[in-house]
Amino acid sequence: MIDTLYIEQAIATHPRVRKIGSRFPNANQVMCERYGAVFNRKSQNFRLQKKNPSLILAHKFDNHVLTTPEGYGIGGRNNYYFSHMLNCIYDCRYCFLQGMYRSAHYVLFVNYDDFFSAMDAKLVAHDGEDVWFFSGYDCDSLALDPLTGFAEHLLSYLETRPHAMVELRTKSTQIRALLGQAPLSNVIVAFSLTPEPAAVALEHKTPSVAKRINAMTQLAQNGWRLGLRFDPLLDDVRFEDHYQALFRDIFDRIDPACIHSITIGPFRMPAPFFSNVVRLYPDEPLLAGSFAHREGLITYPQEREAAMLAFCLDALRAHVSGDKIFSCAVDSRETVRADTESTNSGLLASAH
Amino acid sequence: MFLVVALQAEAQPLITHFGLRCEAPMGMFRIYRSESMALVISGVGKSLSAAATGYLCGSSDGWRNAPWINVGVAGHRNVDVGELIVANKIVDQSTAHSWYPPQLVSNVVNSTLITVDEPEETYPERAAYDMEAAGFFPAATRCSSGELVQSIKVISDNPHQSIASLSARSIEQLITKNVSKIEQFINRLSELSTEIKVLPHHGSLPESWANRWSFSVTQGHRLRRLLQRWGALIGDAETLDSALGACKDGAAVLTALEERLNAEKPTYGRSSLVGPRVSPMPKVHSQ
C-alpha cells in the first residue's frame, strides 16, 4: 500500500511513528527535516502522485484548531475545524484538495495530544458553551483510521468533554473504533453521499453508497448520531430521479430520529483550485460543464443551483424536519434560513 | 525522453542500445538523439550537469513534462557493485540542501544519493555518492514534473571495491549489464508522462481555422478552454466544424462554441466513460 514513508527526523523515535513504520516493513523510509520539503515543493503533479502516494509522518507545531469561515456550522455558535491528516485515500474528481495541494502524498500529524490541547483551549475560551470541532476538511476522518488510530484517541478525549461537539466526516466504512465503545452524544458521524451513478463515475476508490448506508445503519443501531452530507450536489440530466432514489435508499434503512443534521451544498470550488483541477484532468466531463464564477468560487449557474437546492430541500423535508437541514450554497443561506428557520449554514466546501 | 549522463563511458552503452546518433555541429555539450530520445554528455560535477540539462532543454522540443533521467555510476557504503539504485532523496553535501524525487515506480531499489564535489572514498553514510544529481535535479524540474525527473545509478564502488579500480571499460560494462533495467525504468516513466503530456496548451490553430478566423490573445485563451470543454463533453471534430460553419469572425466562433457547450446536458455517465486520452483537441495558437 505504501512504498515510501517520509519521516521528519525530529519524530523518528516517536512511538506512534515506530508503530506505523512497522506496518510497512517493505517501505523505503526517507528522513526529512520538515514535511513541507516533500509536500509543498513546486514541480509536483497531483494526478501522477495519486497513482502511488507516499505517507509522510510529521509533527504539527501550531494552528492545530482553526476558526471556520463565518456561517459554517450545523446549529452551533462556536465553530472550529482541525486536520490531523492532509489528503485522502479516495480520489473524488470534484474534491478541492486536488486543486489546493501540490502533492497527493498523505500527511499524518502524529502529535494527537497537541490537537486535543488546542481543543481544550477553545473550550476554556467558550466556557460553559458547546464548541463544535469539524474533522474531515483536509482529509477523510476515518478512512485511514485502522492505520492512524486517531478516532480511538479522540473518542477517549471526548468522553470527559461534553461541551466539545465533534463532526467526523467520512465516506469510509472504517467504523470499528466507534462500534467498539458506547456512543457519545457529542459526536456526529457524518457521511458524504452522492447518488450511486455519481459515486461510481466520480468517487474513485470509495466504498459504494450501499456500503456507506450499511455502515450508517450499524452506527445508528449502536446509538451513534448521524449526519448526512449531500455536499457537493452534482448536476445531472436526471438529477431529481437520482437524488430522490438516494434519499429513499437512505431513509428506507435509517430512522430519521438518528439523524442529527443534514447538509446540502451544490458543487463549488475556489476559482484557482478549479483551474488547477482542470489542468490535472482536462478530459473530465464534470469539469467541462456549464459553470458560473461567483464571489471567487466556481459554481453552477445561480438559477440552476437554486433549483437543485429547492428540490433537495423539499425532498428531504418529506423525511426529516426542516430544522435539521443546513445549506452550504453561496447564495442560498437566506433561502434555507427562511424555509427552515435554521440559523447556520456555511460557505466552506469540505473534501468529504 | 531526455538523458543526462556525465561520462562518455556511461553514455556509450545507452547510445548503442537505443540507437542514438551524435548531433552535428557540436555545441557546448555533445548531444545524441533518436526520434524519441535525446542524451547529453555533461562532464563531471553538479554545475556541468545543471548546465548540460539546460542546454539539452534549450536545444530540444517536447521537453515539458517529459521524463528526464540522470544515469550514471555511484559509490555506496552498503550496496554491491553492479546493483541499480533509484535516488529517493538527493543531498547536496556542500550546501546540505535536499530534494525528494517522488517515487511512483515500484519494485526498484531506492537509496539516498549524496552529491559530493570530490570523489568520496570512505562512504561515511548509508547512501550512494555521486557528483551530478544535485545539479541535475533542480535544473530538470524546471522542465518537467518531479515525478518524471529521476536519478538512477549503477553502483560502481564500495568499501570492498575501491573507486581507484574503476576504468572507462569497467564503467561501460556496469552500465551495459543494467541497460535492460534502465530501459524498463525509462519505459515506466514514459507511460506516466503520457498521463500529463496531452494538455492542449501549445501549438497552432488547425490550418483550416487559421485561414478563416483570427483570434486575439485573450480570445485565444478563451478558445483553448472552450475547445478543451468540447473535447471533454462532445469530442467530435465533425460536429465541431458544423457548429461553427456560419461564424463570420473569431468572436462569433467563441459565442457559438459557448452556447453549444452550455446547452449540453450534464450526465454522470460521461465521467465513467473517460478512458485513456488518445485524441486531444486541435491545438490553438493566438495570432
XYZ file of C-alpha atoms in Angstrom:
639
model
C 0.000 0.000 0.000
C 2.785 2.429 0.873
C 6.120 2.134 -0.951
C 7.753 5.206 0.549
C 7.449 6.557 4.073
C 8.835 10.039 4.708
C 9.565 10.744 8.358
C 10.524 14.024 9.941
C 13.894 13.460 11.577
C 12.781 15.001 14.883
C 9.991 12.451 15.402
C 11.817 9.384 14.118
C 11.724 7.784 17.564
C 8.138 8.786 18.421
C 6.284 5.607 19.471
C 3.471 6.289 17.010
C 5.971 6.692 14.170
C 7.617 3.412 15.081
C 4.269 1.658 15.275
C 3.108 2.970 11.907
C 6.511 2.275 10.363
C 6.267 -1.334 11.496
C 3.055 -1.682 9.484
C 5.059 -1.139 6.300
C 8.146 -3.308 6.704
C 8.939 -3.205 3.000
C 8.540 0.536 2.553
C 11.550 2.739 1.984
C 11.942 5.108 4.903
C 13.253 8.528 3.935
C 14.187 11.032 6.635
C 13.343 14.684 6.032
C 13.717 17.880 8.044
C 10.142 19.159 7.682
C 7.262 17.639 5.804
C 6.889 20.756 3.678
C 10.187 19.964 1.941
C 8.445 16.960 0.413
C 4.812 18.039 0.350
C 4.963 21.670 -0.699
C 7.680 21.519 -3.350
C 6.934 23.019 -6.735
C 7.098 20.786 -9.811
C 4.803 18.101 -8.478
C 1.790 16.591 -10.173
C -1.160 15.585 -8.004
C -2.601 13.319 -10.674
C 0.599 11.344 -11.114
C 1.230 11.053 -7.394
C -2.297 9.779 -6.845
C -1.154 6.615 -8.635
C 1.201 5.718 -5.803
C 1.025 8.158 -2.904
C 3.574 8.044 -0.123
C 2.905 8.584 3.571
C 4.567 11.467 5.387
C 4.738 11.352 9.184
C 5.070 14.819 10.644
C 4.697 16.988 13.725
C 2.294 19.922 13.617
C 3.624 22.849 15.582
C 0.768 25.351 15.550
C -2.696 26.148 14.198
C -3.981 22.798 15.343
C -7.528 24.154 15.530
C -8.763 26.862 13.193
C -11.881 29.005 13.093
C -14.346 28.042 10.368
C -15.424 30.695 7.903
C -18.320 32.779 9.151
C -21.613 30.987 8.735
C -20.190 27.484 8.623
C -21.856 25.115 11.006
C -24.726 22.795 11.833
C -26.544 24.693 14.517
C -23.792 25.708 16.915
C -22.379 29.162 17.655
C -18.707 28.337 18.144
C -17.260 26.520 15.155
C -13.719 25.293 14.527
C -12.061 22.696 12.346
C -8.939 20.622 12.605
C -6.998 18.253 10.367
C -4.813 15.541 11.824
C -4.185 14.456 8.229
C -3.802 16.114 4.847
C -5.132 14.321 1.768
C -7.157 11.210 1.451
C -7.020 7.676 0.126
C -10.018 8.292 -2.109
C -9.885 10.007 -5.478
C -13.046 12.049 -5.987
C -12.936 14.101 -9.138
C -14.778 17.050 -7.583
C -12.551 17.247 -4.500
C -10.937 20.628 -3.911
C -7.855 19.057 -2.331
C -6.655 18.205 -5.867
C -6.536 21.889 -6.612
C -5.281 23.032 -3.221
C -2.240 20.806 -2.697
C 0.683 20.224 -5.000
C 1.205 16.736 -3.646
C -1.108 13.761 -3.304
C 1.020 12.199 -0.567
C -0.777 11.625 2.733
C 0.491 13.685 5.663
C -0.259 12.391 9.158
C 0.490 14.623 12.130
C 1.385 12.234 14.916
C 1.174 14.652 17.877
C -2.517 13.975 18.529
C -2.363 15.335 22.080
C -1.486 18.802 20.785
C -4.753 18.838 18.832
C -6.626 17.923 21.998
C -4.813 20.626 23.998
C -5.815 23.171 21.364
C -9.416 21.990 21.591
C -9.250 22.363 25.369
C -8.097 25.954 24.912
C -11.178 26.685 22.800
C -13.430 25.085 25.406
C -11.905 27.356 28.023
C -12.375 30.363 25.744
C -16.085 29.497 25.416
C -16.531 28.375 28.995
C -19.783 26.538 29.555
C -20.848 26.676 25.896
C -20.876 23.957 23.303
C -17.981 24.244 20.879
C -18.107 22.479 17.523
C -14.999 20.927 16.025
C -15.205 19.724 12.431
C -12.856 16.983 11.308
C -12.610 15.867 7.717
C -11.959 19.132 5.928
C -8.471 18.290 4.627
C -8.843 14.533 4.858
C -11.395 11.791 5.431
C -11.886 11.497 9.197
C -11.988 7.711 9.324
C -10.632 6.247 6.077
C -7.117 5.615 7.404
C -8.163 5.052 10.990
C -7.036 1.418 11.100
C -3.555 2.786 10.481
C -3.641 6.003 12.491
C -5.827 5.016 15.448
C -6.815 8.666 15.722
C -10.523 8.056 16.335
C -9.886 5.954 19.430
C -7.748 8.725 20.955
C -10.269 11.379 20.000
C -13.212 9.468 21.457
C -11.320 8.895 24.681
C -10.651 12.630 24.889
C -14.303 13.475 24.170
C -15.678 11.209 26.871
C -14.790 13.782 29.508
C -15.586 16.924 27.446
C -19.357 17.047 26.975
C -19.173 20.576 25.555
C -16.765 19.500 22.812
C -19.021 18.621 19.890
C -17.247 16.831 17.044
C -18.255 16.045 13.488
C -16.355 13.141 11.929
C -16.934 13.444 8.220
C -16.276 10.402 6.080
C -17.063 8.258 3.070
C -15.451 5.263 4.657
C -16.780 2.201 6.406
C -13.929 2.095 8.919
C -16.166 2.349 11.963
C -14.622 -0.327 14.189
C -13.353 2.207 16.735
C -16.862 3.624 17.051
C -18.625 0.297 17.316
C -16.148 -0.827 19.930
C -17.406 1.577 22.536
C -20.543 3.183 23.935
C -21.922 6.008 21.768
C -21.029 9.576 22.663
C -23.748 12.202 22.424
C -21.166 14.844 21.468
C -20.050 13.021 18.305
C -21.785 13.204 14.945
C -20.645 10.681 12.356
C -21.381 12.465 9.106
C -21.408 10.527 5.849
C -20.846 12.206 2.492
C -23.160 10.823 -0.133
C -23.916 11.262 -3.808
C -26.269 9.148 -5.940
C -24.758 5.782 -6.799
C -24.201 6.601 -10.528
C -22.273 9.733 -9.490
C -20.279 7.797 -6.918
C -19.358 5.151 -9.485
C -18.313 7.751 -12.057
C -16.608 10.303 -9.844
C -15.713 8.907 -6.422
C -12.885 6.556 -7.274
C -11.736 4.048 -4.669
C -14.578 4.866 -2.257
C -16.934 2.339 -0.661
C -20.190 2.080 -2.567
C -23.134 4.150 -1.402
C -24.836 0.933 -0.261
C -21.850 0.091 1.950
C -21.893 3.564 3.425
C -25.579 3.175 4.220
C -24.804 -0.181 5.829
C -22.165 1.482 7.995
C -24.651 4.177 8.973
C -27.212 1.530 9.876
C -24.727 -0.233 12.140
C -23.793 3.014 13.843
C -27.417 4.004 14.330
C -28.211 0.599 15.797
C -25.404 1.189 18.275
C -26.753 4.562 19.287
C -24.442 6.889 17.376
C -25.901 10.095 15.985
C -25.538 10.526 12.255
C -25.079 13.359 9.831
C -25.945 13.260 6.148
C -23.807 15.409 3.888
C -25.068 15.896 0.353
C -22.148 18.081 -0.481
C -21.442 18.584 -3.264
C -24.746 18.222 -5.026
C -23.812 17.201 -8.558
C -25.989 18.063 -11.509
C -27.251 15.507 -13.980
C -29.927 15.414 -16.616
C -31.769 13.065 -14.199
C -30.791 14.976 -11.075
C -34.184 14.730 -9.400
C -34.553 10.980 -10.039
C -31.073 10.230 -8.773
C -31.345 12.253 -5.585
C -34.882 11.062 -4.877
C -33.619 7.483 -5.141
C -30.674 8.250 -2.881
C -32.886 9.789 -0.202
C -35.263 6.861 -0.433
C -32.424 4.325 -0.092
C -31.166 6.109 2.987
C -34.449 6.599 4.789
C -35.595 3.058 3.977
C -32.764 1.940 6.239
C -32.127 4.793 8.659
C -34.566 6.030 11.279
C -34.825 9.825 10.860
C -34.646 10.120 14.636
C -30.983 9.016 14.394
C -30.195 11.905 12.087
C -28.652 14.862 13.858
C -28.285 17.093 10.820
C -28.287 17.194 7.044
C -26.131 19.477 4.974
C -26.717 20.227 1.318
C -24.197 22.120 -0.746
C -24.083 22.442 -4.515
C -20.734 21.977 -6.230
C -18.474 24.943 -5.562
C -14.729 25.393 -5.644
C -12.403 28.394 -5.322
C -11.589 29.508 -8.871
C -7.793 28.993 -8.598
C -8.307 25.466 -7.292
C -10.762 24.753 -10.097
C -8.201 25.904 -12.689
C -5.642 23.590 -11.137
C -8.011 20.634 -11.241
C -8.907 21.346 -14.880
C -5.198 21.363 -15.686
C -4.866 17.972 -13.998
C -7.952 16.455 -15.658
C -8.648 18.356 -18.878
C -10.735 15.472 -20.209
C -13.066 15.211 -17.212
C -16.657 15.950 -18.350
C -17.732 17.081 -14.880
C -15.248 19.941 -15.019
C -16.223 20.880 -18.575
C -19.832 21.567 -17.653
C -21.606 24.872 -17.528
C -20.421 26.837 -14.509
C -20.564 30.385 -13.213
C -17.919 32.421 -11.412
C -19.404 33.917 -8.226
C -17.603 35.541 -5.307
C -14.348 33.849 -6.240
C -15.988 30.441 -6.497
C -16.836 28.267 -9.471
C -20.450 27.181 -9.020
C -23.397 26.034 -11.045
C -25.299 28.944 -12.591
C -27.361 30.619 -9.885
C -30.747 29.647 -11.254
C -29.805 26.005 -11.665
C -28.212 25.898 -8.237
C -31.344 27.319 -6.631
C -33.481 24.707 -8.387
C -31.219 21.878 -7.205
C -31.335 23.154 -3.641
C -35.077 23.693 -3.671
C -35.680 20.188 -4.944
C -33.449 18.616 -2.294
C -34.956 20.707 0.487
C -38.453 19.643 -0.472
C -37.489 16.013 -0.901
C -35.627 15.867 2.406
C -38.410 17.587 4.321
C -40.566 14.603 3.450
C -38.238 12.570 5.700
C -36.899 14.921 8.386
C -37.904 18.204 9.927
C -36.563 21.330 8.266
C -34.612 22.498 11.300
C -32.145 19.671 10.767
C -31.272 20.838 7.257
C -28.424 23.253 6.580
C -27.069 24.645 3.351
C -23.565 25.434 2.185
C -24.516 27.205 -1.033
C -23.074 30.580 -1.933
C -26.367 32.432 -2.230
C -28.832 30.072 -0.668
C -28.344 30.723 3.010
C -31.119 33.247 3.234
C -33.414 30.946 1.288
C -32.742 27.988 3.510
C -32.956 30.053 6.663
C -36.341 31.403 5.611
C -37.569 27.988 4.639
C -36.348 26.038 7.605
C -35.812 28.662 10.269
C -32.361 27.267 10.819
C -29.689 29.809 11.574
C -26.475 28.227 10.478
C -25.010 27.139 7.223
C -21.692 27.582 5.534
C -19.631 28.517 2.578
C -16.818 26.127 3.008
C -16.503 23.213 0.673
C -15.481 20.125 2.557
C -13.494 17.373 0.954
C -15.562 14.578 2.423
C 12.756 11.225 -23.072
C 15.885 13.059 -22.020
C 19.001 11.515 -20.512
C 21.780 13.444 -18.794
C 24.974 11.459 -18.403
C 28.340 12.624 -17.075
C 30.832 10.430 -18.938
C 31.142 9.062 -22.452
C 31.802 5.656 -20.875
C 28.492 5.824 -19.026
C 26.677 7.005 -22.139
C 28.096 4.616 -24.726
C 26.019 1.526 -23.771
C 22.872 3.687 -23.840
C 23.824 5.245 -27.183
C 24.319 1.792 -28.642
C 21.234 0.200 -27.075
C 18.840 2.987 -28.047
C 20.402 3.643 -31.461
C 21.235 7.284 -30.788
C 23.206 9.388 -33.266
C 25.622 12.176 -32.488
C 24.241 15.572 -33.388
C 26.378 17.858 -35.528
C 27.637 20.502 -35.297
C 28.704 20.017 -31.720
C 27.949 22.895 -29.354
C 28.723 23.344 -25.664
C 27.871 19.718 -24.936
C 27.743 16.611 -27.091
C 24.162 15.525 -27.788
C 22.949 12.183 -29.168
C 19.421 11.722 -30.451
C 16.851 9.350 -31.867
C 13.250 10.236 -32.689
C 12.093 9.611 -29.137
C 15.181 10.214 -27.036
C 17.968 12.725 -26.517
C 21.098 12.240 -24.447
C 23.607 14.862 -23.388
C 27.094 14.209 -22.039
C 27.613 16.745 -19.287
C 31.062 16.068 -17.908
C 31.773 15.561 -14.228
C 30.250 17.720 -11.475
C 26.927 19.229 -10.476
C 27.490 22.576 -12.202
C 28.177 20.944 -15.534
C 25.226 18.617 -15.026
C 22.880 21.555 -14.442
C 24.328 23.417 -17.422
C 24.014 20.405 -19.714
C 20.414 19.847 -18.603
C 19.576 23.428 -19.509
C 21.479 23.153 -22.786
C 19.616 19.975 -23.793
C 16.306 21.572 -22.899
C 17.107 24.711 -24.887
C 18.088 22.731 -27.944
C 15.099 20.350 -27.905
C 11.374 20.273 -28.469
C 8.920 18.344 -26.346
C 10.799 18.778 -23.101
C 7.889 19.914 -20.980
C 6.570 17.133 -18.734
C 8.768 14.575 -20.444
C 10.853 12.108 -18.433
C 14.311 13.461 -17.548
C 16.739 10.905 -16.199
C 20.254 11.273 -14.882
C 22.057 7.968 -15.478
C 25.493 7.170 -14.157
C 27.629 5.312 -11.685
C 27.918 5.960 -7.954
C 29.622 4.615 -4.868
C 27.686 3.161 -1.929
C 28.596 2.015 1.544
C 26.206 -0.923 1.700
C 25.198 -1.902 -1.815
C 27.031 -4.391 -4.022
C 28.840 -3.247 -7.133
C 26.652 -3.693 -10.196
C 23.333 -3.054 -8.414
C 20.993 -0.363 -9.737
C 19.510 2.189 -7.350
C 16.975 4.984 -7.816
C 17.508 8.091 -5.683
C 14.583 8.898 -3.373
C 16.491 11.702 -1.682
C 19.244 13.806 -3.214
C 21.518 15.743 -0.896
C 23.978 18.424 -1.963
C 26.756 17.767 0.527
C 28.289 21.224 0.146
C 25.051 23.093 0.964
C 23.123 20.399 2.886
C 20.170 21.137 0.610
C 17.895 18.155 -0.049
C 15.418 17.184 -2.752
C 12.942 14.303 -2.695
C 12.149 12.921 -6.163
C 8.626 11.449 -5.809
C 8.769 7.676 -6.253
C 5.986 6.255 -8.383
C 7.788 3.241 -9.828
C 7.562 0.182 -7.605
C 9.960 -2.752 -7.368
C 13.170 -0.751 -7.616
C 15.941 -0.383 -5.034
C 15.864 3.119 -3.574
C 18.612 4.992 -1.794
C 19.596 8.405 -0.596
C 22.087 9.891 -3.054
C 24.642 12.390 -1.800
C 26.272 14.628 -4.388
C 29.841 15.440 -3.487
C 32.344 17.853 -5.002
C 35.251 15.420 -4.794
C 35.133 11.642 -5.173
C 34.056 10.009 -1.894
C 36.242 7.095 -0.838
C 35.139 6.466 2.761
C 31.344 6.300 2.327
C 30.513 7.748 5.771
C 26.737 7.380 5.432
C 24.368 4.633 4.359
C 23.860 6.290 0.987
C 25.047 6.421 -2.581
C 27.603 9.054 -3.618
C 27.782 10.763 -6.980
C 28.907 14.132 -8.360
C 25.990 15.283 -10.529
C 22.477 14.637 -9.169
C 22.255 17.805 -7.044
C 22.913 19.853 -10.167
C 20.703 17.840 -12.441
C 17.552 17.591 -10.287
C 16.786 21.273 -9.625
C 17.558 22.114 -13.268
C 15.457 19.321 -14.738
C 12.446 20.073 -12.506
C 12.296 23.408 -14.333
C 11.408 21.346 -17.406
C 9.218 18.635 -16.030
C 7.215 17.460 -13.056
C 9.294 15.989 -10.245
C 7.788 12.521 -10.596
C 9.359 12.285 -14.041
C 12.790 13.575 -13.007
C 14.890 10.788 -11.582
C 18.492 9.860 -10.914
C 19.350 6.225 -11.405
C 22.801 4.957 -10.602
C 24.697 1.724 -11.056
C 26.870 1.090 -8.019
C 30.474 1.095 -9.169
C 32.422 1.152 -5.918
C 32.019 0.463 -2.228
C 34.238 -0.161 0.789
C 35.240 -3.520 -0.689
C 35.930 -2.344 -4.220
C 37.735 0.957 -4.426
C 36.884 3.788 -6.788
C 40.535 3.687 -7.833
C 39.899 0.402 -9.614
C 37.387 1.956 -11.995
C 38.196 2.405 -15.666
C 36.229 3.558 -18.673
C 35.908 -0.054 -19.724
C 34.592 -1.250 -16.331
C 32.103 1.627 -16.223
C 30.834 0.690 -19.686
C 30.429 -2.900 -18.555
C 28.496 -1.889 -15.445
C 26.033 0.188 -17.461
C 25.756 -2.468 -20.173
C 24.777 -5.098 -17.601
C 21.973 -2.859 -16.359
C 20.765 -1.455 -19.650
C 17.602 -3.566 -19.764
C 16.656 -2.496 -16.210
C 17.336 1.102 -17.179
C 15.120 0.669 -20.235
C 12.298 -0.763 -18.115
C 12.532 2.202 -15.792
C 12.551 4.607 -18.735
C 9.509 2.886 -20.234
C 7.588 3.139 -16.962
C 8.311 6.848 -16.719
C 7.281 7.292 -20.356
C 3.933 5.667 -19.615
C 3.429 8.007 -16.688
C 4.359 11.031 -18.765
C 1.603 10.299 -21.290
C -0.897 10.982 -18.484
C 0.071 14.625 -18.386
C 1.543 15.265 -21.823
C -1.580 15.958 -23.833
C -2.751 19.217 -22.340
C -3.792 21.396 -25.272
C -1.857 24.460 -24.193
C 0.637 24.794 -27.005
C 0.753 24.617 -30.743
C -1.085 26.215 -33.545
C -4.626 26.620 -34.773
C -5.690 23.978 -37.318
C -4.806 25.291 -40.759
C -8.410 25.373 -41.924
C -9.302 27.564 -38.967
C -6.343 29.900 -39.292
C -7.401 30.756 -42.834
C -10.956 31.592 -41.785
C -10.759 33.379 -38.418
C -8.273 35.244 -36.291
C -8.226 35.464 -32.508
C -6.686 37.999 -30.151
C -4.516 36.745 -27.307
C -7.440 36.984 -24.870
C -9.758 35.259 -27.316
C -7.105 32.585 -27.785
C -7.132 31.790 -24.063
C -10.902 31.549 -24.082
C -10.861 29.433 -27.224
C -8.439 26.962 -25.651
C -10.696 26.437 -22.660
C -13.776 26.079 -24.885
C -12.042 23.524 -27.084
C -10.937 21.680 -24.004
C -14.552 21.601 -22.790
C -15.638 20.459 -26.256
C -13.131 17.629 -26.148
C -14.348 16.521 -22.717
C -18.081 16.837 -23.393
C -18.555 16.161 -27.096
C -15.209 15.228 -28.608
C -16.363 15.052 -32.203
C -14.420 17.227 -34.631
C -17.083 16.956 -37.371
C -19.783 18.243 -35.050
C -17.400 20.999 -34.076
C -16.945 22.056 -37.700
C -20.677 22.057 -38.326
C -21.331 24.060 -35.156
C -19.023 26.806 -36.399
C -19.845 26.713 -40.084
C -21.680 30.040 -40.250
C -19.387 32.051 -37.987
C -18.031 35.217 -39.582
C -15.256 36.066 -37.121
C -13.401 34.876 -34.054
C -15.862 36.431 -31.632
C -18.746 34.600 -33.305
C -16.815 31.328 -33.044
C -16.412 31.815 -29.310
C -20.077 32.655 -28.819
C -21.247 29.693 -30.886
C -18.967 27.313 -29.052
C -20.023 28.567 -25.642
C -23.735 28.405 -26.414
C -23.426 24.915 -27.815
C -21.434 23.711 -24.792
C -23.724 25.297 -22.238
C -26.687 23.593 -23.871
C -25.081 20.213 -23.276
C -26.927 18.335 -20.514
C -24.751 17.081 -17.650
C -24.643 13.328 -17.077
C -22.665 11.310 -14.560
C -22.338 8.600 -17.197
C -19.926 10.685 -19.255
C -17.400 10.694 -16.451
C -17.450 6.911 -16.255
C -16.558 6.786 -19.922
C -13.347 8.766 -19.560
C -10.600 6.424 -20.628
C -7.057 6.871 -21.853
C -6.799 10.089 -23.778
C -5.920 9.315 -27.363
C -7.279 12.219 -29.334
C -6.533 15.665 -27.976
C -8.493 18.514 -29.476
C -6.914 20.849 -32.030
C -4.069 22.898 -30.654
C -4.548 26.625 -30.565
C -2.198 29.415 -31.376
C -3.113 33.057 -30.848
C -2.488 35.263 -33.833
